[in-house]
Structures are given as C-alpha cells and as structure tokens.
Amino acid sequence: MNPQTSQRALYDAASQGLRALAADDRCRKAFTAPGSLLQHLLSPSARRYVVAADREEFLACLAALRAKGYRSTVEFVGEENSDRAQIERVVQEYLSLLAYEPAPEQVGFDLSNVGLAVSRDLALRNTARIVEAAADRGCEVILSMERFPTVDEVLGVYRELAAEYDTVGITLQAHLHRTEHDLAAVAQPGRKVRLVKGAFQEPPDVAVGRGPALDERYLRFAGELVERGVRLSLATQDPAVLAAAESSGLLARVTEIEMLHGVQPQLLRRYQDAGHTCRIYATYGENWWLHLLHRLAEHPPMVLTALADLADGTERVVGADY
C-alpha cells in the first residue's frame, strides 16, 4: 500500500468513525440535555459551519454572502424529530423566514425534521405548507435525502408536490445502489436536482463506500442528469471530483457548484472567480450536533481545525474566507 493510498484509507476510516459518533443516541441525548456541557464546549467549532444561532443574525450574514455574488440555500438546522410541538415550531420558523424581505432564494430541509418521524402524511402536509409559502415568494425548496429506509417516503412526498409545484427539487445520494433507478424516475427536464455523494453510513448491500468507485459513480450520475435536462446542483467539496468534472467539460454544463458553508471556502471562491455559478448551503440554529460531525466527516483533517477553534477566542467573520 503506497503512502497516498494509506492516507486515503485513514481518512475514510476516520470519516466512518465521525458519522458513527454523529448517529450515537447517547451523544445526541447528552447534546440536547439542559445545560449541555457538550454543546457549550463544541460551540466554537460548530460556528465555522453553522452561520448563526438565530434568524436575525443569520439573515444579516446571508446578506454578506449575497453581496459577494454567491447563491445560497437556507436550512434551519435540526435532526429527526417526533415531538409534534417542536415539529410545528420548525415549520413556523421556515414560514417566518420566508416572510422576510428579501426572501431567501432557496430553502432546504430534512423531512424527518418536519414530521416524517411521526408519519408520512404529517411530513407531506407540513412540507406542502412550506413549499406553498416559498412559491408565493418566488423561492425554491430543495428536499434533502435521508437514511436508506426513508428514501421511498421522501421520493413519494417529492413526487406529490412536484406534480403541483415546479419550485420543488430533490436531493439524490450517489452512494446508494438504488439511485440509478431513482435518477431515471425523477430526472425531468427543467427540474432541480441536487446531487451529493451521501452523508450517512450505510451497509455495503445498500451503498458503495467512499473512494474511487463512488467518485466515478458520482460523475457518471451527474453526466446522466445533465443529459436528461435537469438543472443540476453539483454538491461536492471534493477537489478531485471537481477537477475531473472540469477536465471532462461537465462542469460547464451544470447549473451550479454547491458547497456547505465553512467547508473548502477557498476552493469555492476559486471556482466563482473562474466564472462558475456557486451556491453556499448555509445553516443556522442551535441543534447542530449531527451537522457538525457530518461536516468534519466530509474532510477528517478538519478535526484539527475544530480543535483549534476551541482555543481561538476571536470573533468569526462570516464570509471572510469566501
């Protein structure tokens, strides 16, 4: 095994460990407990990826990113939720966000945060409320994709709403074996599709692991989506994948390059400077445990940066690296 291969294997193993930690119920309970020490200690690290704690601060930061020429997608960060009162608070947060002037150009969320953990019907009703409010403001909605057992339900909600609204889009995960079939089913000309590698740790019979095989599959799916006439958001922070897309000419055919806020900002700025349309997926709120661990899992060496953030007392300026 050569040193480069060895390093990638180490990164892949670290990524799996971070995702396992993110999904650990014991950690989640410790994070959400009143006066959580875990939340207090890790908050400086989270603020690299979570733009702000509250809506007003977030919208001011969003304006700074918009002024630099970036598109944005807005998410009120959260996790799977089965408490009906809390679910309604999440929905109301999106409705309040969409009433703001100027309205966000695109919002995104997990259906598990708006009712899917209770029932598909509740998720559909709440998502329809948000999609309708967004359409009234000229705002698009991109539905996130979640763990493998929920894919059919997420796609079902998407299909019902897409039949009525052309402002709703869907996320597809390249690592799932089933995505080849799902791609053909949802890829309609003019529709918005956000293609990601996949953030969740799934068994081998369900998904391919990180590595060259997934990179190749991601690029192949991206090419197929473009050929089918979708408006493709190429959502990846992987420099090698983006370089391959650029050299093949694929990058010139996608609608936009999207990266998560705080992950590889200099890389996104380089593509924007080169004339590509670039989008930042930006989150706000306090329920960020899963979001933080998944961001670190995208590029495990960032764990060192996260540790350094704990010791850095300076105020973070949103957008400074963009």
Coordinates of C-alpha atoms in Angstrom, one line a residue:
M1 CA 0.0 0.0 0.0
N2 CA 1.6 3.3 -1.1
P3 CA 1.5 6.3 1.3
Q4 CA -1.2 8.1 -0.7
T5 CA -3.5 5.1 -0.6
S6 CA -2.7 4.6 3.1
Q7 CA -3.7 8.2 3.9
R8 CA -7.0 7.9 2.0
A9 CA -7.8 4.7 3.8
L10 CA -7.1 6.5 7.1
Y11 CA -9.3 9.4 6.1
D12 CA -12.1 7.0 5.1
A13 CA -11.9 5.2 8.4
A14 CA -11.9 8.5 10.3
S15 CA -15.0 9.6 8.3
Q16 CA -16.8 6.4 9.2
G17 CA -16.0 7.0 12.9
L18 CA -17.3 10.6 12.9
R19 CA -20.5 9.5 11.2
A20 CA -21.0 6.7 13.8
L21 CA -20.4 9.3 16.6
A22 CA -22.9 11.6 15.0
A23 CA -25.6 8.9 15.0
D24 CA -24.9 7.7 18.5
D25 CA -28.1 8.2 20.6
R26 CA -26.1 8.6 23.8
C27 CA -24.2 11.6 22.3
R28 CA -27.4 13.1 21.0
K29 CA -29.1 12.9 24.4
A30 CA -26.0 14.4 26.1
F31 CA -26.1 17.2 23.5
T32 CA -29.8 18.1 23.9
A33 CA -29.8 17.8 27.7
P34 CA -30.5 21.2 29.5
G35 CA -27.2 23.0 30.2
S36 CA -25.4 20.6 27.9
L37 CA -21.6 20.7 28.5
L38 CA -21.1 19.0 25.2
Q39 CA -23.0 21.8 23.4
H40 CA -21.2 24.5 25.3
L41 CA -17.7 23.1 24.7
L42 CA -18.1 22.4 21.0
S43 CA -20.0 25.6 20.1
P44 CA -16.9 27.5 18.8
S45 CA -16.2 24.6 16.4
A46 CA -19.8 24.5 15.2
R47 CA -19.8 28.2 14.3
R48 CA -17.4 27.6 11.5
Y49 CA -20.2 25.6 9.8
V50 CA -23.4 26.9 11.3
V51 CA -23.7 30.6 10.3
A52 CA -25.6 31.9 13.3
A53 CA -27.8 30.8 16.3
D54 CA -30.8 32.9 15.5
R55 CA -32.7 34.1 12.4
E56 CA -31.9 37.8 12.5
E57 CA -28.2 37.3 12.9
F58 CA -28.3 34.7 10.2
L59 CA -30.1 36.9 7.6
A60 CA -27.5 39.7 8.2
C61 CA -24.7 37.2 7.5
L62 CA -26.6 35.9 4.4
A63 CA -26.7 39.4 3.0
A64 CA -22.9 39.5 3.2
L65 CA -22.6 36.3 1.2
R66 CA -25.1 37.5 -1.3
A67 CA -23.1 40.7 -1.7
K68 CA -20.1 38.6 -2.8
G69 CA -22.1 37.1 -5.6
Y70 CA -22.9 33.7 -4.1
R71 CA -26.3 32.0 -4.3
S72 CA -27.5 30.4 -1.1
T73 CA -29.7 27.7 0.3
V74 CA -31.0 28.2 3.8
E75 CA -31.6 25.4 6.4
F76 CA -32.8 25.7 10.0
V77 CA -30.5 23.0 11.3
G78 CA -32.1 20.1 13.1
E79 CA -32.4 16.4 13.5
E80 CA -35.1 13.7 13.4
N81 CA -38.0 14.9 15.4
S82 CA -41.1 13.1 16.8
D83 CA -42.4 15.9 19.1
R84 CA -45.4 17.5 17.4
A85 CA -45.0 20.8 19.1
Q86 CA -41.3 21.0 18.2
I87 CA -42.1 20.0 14.6
E88 CA -44.7 22.8 14.4
R89 CA -42.0 25.3 15.7
V90 CA -39.7 24.2 12.9
V91 CA -42.4 24.7 10.3
Q92 CA -43.2 28.1 11.8
E93 CA -39.6 29.1 11.6
Y94 CA -39.5 28.4 7.9
L95 CA -42.7 30.3 7.4
S96 CA -41.2 33.3 9.3
L97 CA -38.0 33.0 7.3
L98 CA -40.0 33.1 4.0
A99 CA -41.9 36.2 5.1
Y100 CA -38.6 38.1 5.4
E101 CA -37.7 40.8 2.9
P102 CA -35.8 39.9 0.8
A103 CA -36.9 36.3 0.9
P104 CA -34.3 33.6 0.6
E105 CA -33.8 32.3 -2.9
Q106 CA -33.9 28.7 -1.8
V107 CA -34.6 26.8 1.4
G108 CA -33.8 23.1 2.2
F109 CA -34.6 20.7 4.9
D110 CA -35.0 17.1 6.0
L111 CA -38.5 15.7 6.1
S112 CA -37.6 14.0 9.4
N113 CA -37.4 17.5 10.9
V114 CA -41.0 18.4 9.7
G115 CA -42.9 15.3 10.6
L116 CA -41.6 12.2 8.8
A117 CA -40.6 10.6 12.1
V118 CA -44.3 10.8 13.1
S119 CA -45.9 9.9 9.8
R120 CA -45.6 10.4 6.0
D121 CA -48.9 12.3 5.9
L122 CA -47.7 14.8 8.5
A123 CA -44.4 15.4 6.6
L124 CA -46.4 15.9 3.4
R125 CA -48.8 18.4 4.9
N126 CA -46.0 20.4 6.6
T127 CA -43.8 20.3 3.5
A128 CA -46.7 21.5 1.4
R129 CA -47.2 24.4 3.7
I130 CA -43.6 25.5 3.3
V131 CA -43.5 24.9 -0.5
E132 CA -46.7 26.9 -1.0
A133 CA -45.3 29.8 1.1
A134 CA -42.0 29.6 -0.8
A135 CA -43.7 29.6 -4.2
D136 CA -45.6 32.7 -3.2
R137 CA -42.3 34.5 -2.6
G138 CA -40.6 33.1 -5.7
C139 CA -38.4 30.8 -3.6
E140 CA -37.4 27.3 -4.5
V141 CA -37.4 24.4 -2.0
I142 CA -34.9 21.5 -2.2
L143 CA -35.8 18.4 -0.2
S144 CA -32.9 16.6 1.4
M145 CA -32.4 12.9 1.2
E146 CA -32.0 10.9 4.4
R147 CA -31.2 7.4 5.6
F148 CA -31.9 4.5 3.2
P149 CA -35.1 3.2 5.0
T150 CA -36.8 6.6 4.3
V151 CA -35.9 7.1 0.7
D152 CA -39.3 5.8 -0.7
E153 CA -41.2 8.1 1.6
V154 CA -39.1 11.2 0.7
L155 CA -39.4 10.5 -3.0
G156 CA -43.2 9.9 -2.6
V157 CA -43.6 13.3 -0.9
Y158 CA -41.4 14.9 -3.6
R159 CA -43.5 13.4 -6.5
E160 CA -46.8 14.6 -5.0
L161 CA -45.6 18.1 -4.5
A162 CA -43.7 18.3 -7.8
A163 CA -46.9 17.5 -9.6
E164 CA -48.3 20.8 -8.4
Y165 CA -45.2 23.0 -7.9
D166 CA -42.3 23.4 -10.3
T167 CA -40.4 25.2 -7.5
V168 CA -39.6 22.0 -5.5
G169 CA -36.4 20.0 -6.1
I170 CA -34.9 16.8 -4.7
T171 CA -31.5 15.6 -3.5
L172 CA -30.1 12.3 -4.7
Q173 CA -27.3 10.3 -3.0
A174 CA -24.8 8.8 -5.4
H175 CA -23.6 6.2 -2.9
L176 CA -27.0 4.3 -2.8
H177 CA -27.2 1.4 -5.2
R178 CA -30.9 2.3 -5.8
T179 CA -30.1 5.8 -7.1
E180 CA -29.5 4.5 -10.6
H181 CA -33.2 3.7 -10.8
D182 CA -34.4 6.7 -8.8
L183 CA -32.4 9.0 -11.1
A184 CA -34.4 7.9 -14.1
A185 CA -37.6 8.3 -12.3
V186 CA -37.2 11.9 -11.1
A187 CA -35.0 13.4 -13.7
Q188 CA -37.4 15.6 -15.7
P189 CA -36.3 18.4 -17.9
G190 CA -36.1 21.7 -16.1
R191 CA -36.4 20.2 -12.6
K192 CA -33.9 21.0 -9.9
V193 CA -31.8 18.0 -8.7
R194 CA -29.0 18.3 -6.1
L195 CA -26.5 15.5 -6.4
V196 CA -24.5 14.6 -3.3
K197 CA -22.2 11.6 -2.5
G198 CA -24.2 10.7 0.6
A199 CA -23.6 11.6 4.3
F200 CA -24.9 8.6 6.0
Q201 CA -23.1 5.4 6.9
E202 CA -24.9 2.5 5.1
P203 CA -24.2 -1.2 4.8
P204 CA -22.4 -2.5 1.6
D205 CA -25.5 -4.1 0.2
V206 CA -27.2 -0.7 0.3
A207 CA -24.4 1.7 -0.7
V208 CA -20.9 1.9 -2.0
G209 CA -18.3 3.3 0.4
R210 CA -16.1 6.4 -0.2
G211 CA -13.3 6.0 -2.7
P212 CA -12.6 6.0 -6.4
A213 CA -15.7 3.8 -7.2
L214 CA -18.0 6.3 -5.6
D215 CA -16.2 9.2 -7.3
E216 CA -16.7 7.6 -10.7
R217 CA -20.4 6.9 -10.0
Y218 CA -21.0 10.5 -8.8
L219 CA -19.6 11.9 -12.0
R220 CA -21.5 9.4 -14.2
F221 CA -24.8 10.2 -12.5
A222 CA -24.0 13.9 -12.9
G223 CA -23.5 13.4 -16.6
E224 CA -26.7 11.5 -16.9
L225 CA -28.7 14.1 -15.1
V226 CA -27.3 16.9 -17.3
E227 CA -28.2 14.8 -20.4
R228 CA -31.8 14.5 -19.2
G229 CA -32.1 18.2 -19.0
V230 CA -32.3 18.8 -15.2
R231 CA -31.0 21.9 -13.5
L232 CA -28.1 20.2 -11.7
S233 CA -26.6 21.4 -8.5
L234 CA -23.2 19.6 -8.3
A235 CA -23.0 19.5 -4.5
T236 CA -19.5 18.3 -3.5
Q237 CA -16.4 19.7 -1.7
D238 CA -14.1 17.1 -3.3
P239 CA -11.4 18.9 -5.2
A240 CA -10.5 15.7 -7.3
V241 CA -14.1 15.2 -8.4
L242 CA -14.5 18.9 -9.3
A243 CA -11.2 18.8 -11.3
A244 CA -12.4 15.7 -13.2
A245 CA -15.7 17.4 -13.9
E246 CA -13.9 20.4 -15.2
S247 CA -11.5 18.5 -17.4
S248 CA -14.3 16.5 -19.0
G249 CA -16.4 19.6 -19.7
L250 CA -19.1 18.5 -17.3
L251 CA -18.6 21.5 -15.0
A252 CA -19.5 23.9 -17.8
R253 CA -22.9 22.2 -18.2
V254 CA -24.1 22.1 -14.6
T255 CA -26.4 24.8 -13.2
E256 CA -24.1 25.5 -10.2
I257 CA -21.5 24.2 -7.9
E258 CA -22.7 23.9 -4.3
M259 CA -20.7 23.6 -1.1
L260 CA -21.6 23.5 2.5
H261 CA -20.8 26.7 4.4
G262 CA -17.4 26.5 6.1
V263 CA -16.2 23.5 4.1
Q264 CA -13.5 24.4 1.5
P265 CA -14.4 28.1 1.1
Q266 CA -11.2 29.0 -0.8
L267 CA -12.0 26.2 -3.3
L268 CA -15.5 27.5 -3.9
R269 CA -14.1 31.0 -4.3
R270 CA -11.7 29.8 -6.9
Y271 CA -14.5 28.4 -9.0
Q272 CA -16.5 31.5 -8.6
D273 CA -13.5 33.6 -9.7
A274 CA -13.3 31.4 -12.8
G275 CA -16.8 32.3 -13.7
H276 CA -18.9 29.4 -12.4
T277 CA -22.2 29.9 -10.6
C278 CA -21.6 28.9 -7.0
R279 CA -24.0 28.3 -4.1
I280 CA -23.4 28.1 -0.4
Y281 CA -25.6 25.8 1.6
A282 CA -25.9 27.8 4.9
T283 CA -27.5 26.7 8.1
Y284 CA -28.5 28.4 11.4
G285 CA -29.9 27.4 14.8
E286 CA -28.8 25.6 17.9
N287 CA -29.5 21.9 17.1
W288 CA -26.2 21.3 15.2
W289 CA -24.7 18.1 16.7
L290 CA -25.4 16.0 13.6
H291 CA -24.4 18.8 11.2
L292 CA -21.1 19.5 12.9
L293 CA -20.0 15.8 12.9
H294 CA -21.0 15.3 9.3
R295 CA -19.1 18.4 8.2
L296 CA -16.0 17.0 9.9
A297 CA -16.6 13.6 8.3
E298 CA -16.5 15.3 4.8
H299 CA -12.8 16.1 5.4
P300 CA -11.4 14.4 8.6
P301 CA -8.3 16.6 8.8
M302 CA -10.7 19.4 9.7
V303 CA -10.9 17.8 13.1
L304 CA -7.6 19.6 13.9
T305 CA -9.2 22.9 12.8
A306 CA -12.2 22.1 15.1
L307 CA -9.8 21.6 18.0
A308 CA -8.0 24.8 17.2
D309 CA -11.4 26.6 17.1
L310 CA -11.9 25.7 20.7
A311 CA -8.9 27.7 21.7
D312 CA -9.5 30.6 19.3
G313 CA -11.3 33.4 21.1
T314 CA -11.5 35.8 18.2
E315 CA -15.0 36.5 16.7
R316 CA -15.6 34.7 13.4
V317 CA -16.4 37.0 10.4
V318 CA -18.9 35.2 8.2
G319 CA -17.9 35.2 4.6
A320 CA -14.3 36.3 5.2
D321 CA -12.9 33.2 3.5
Y322 CA -15.2 33.5 0.6

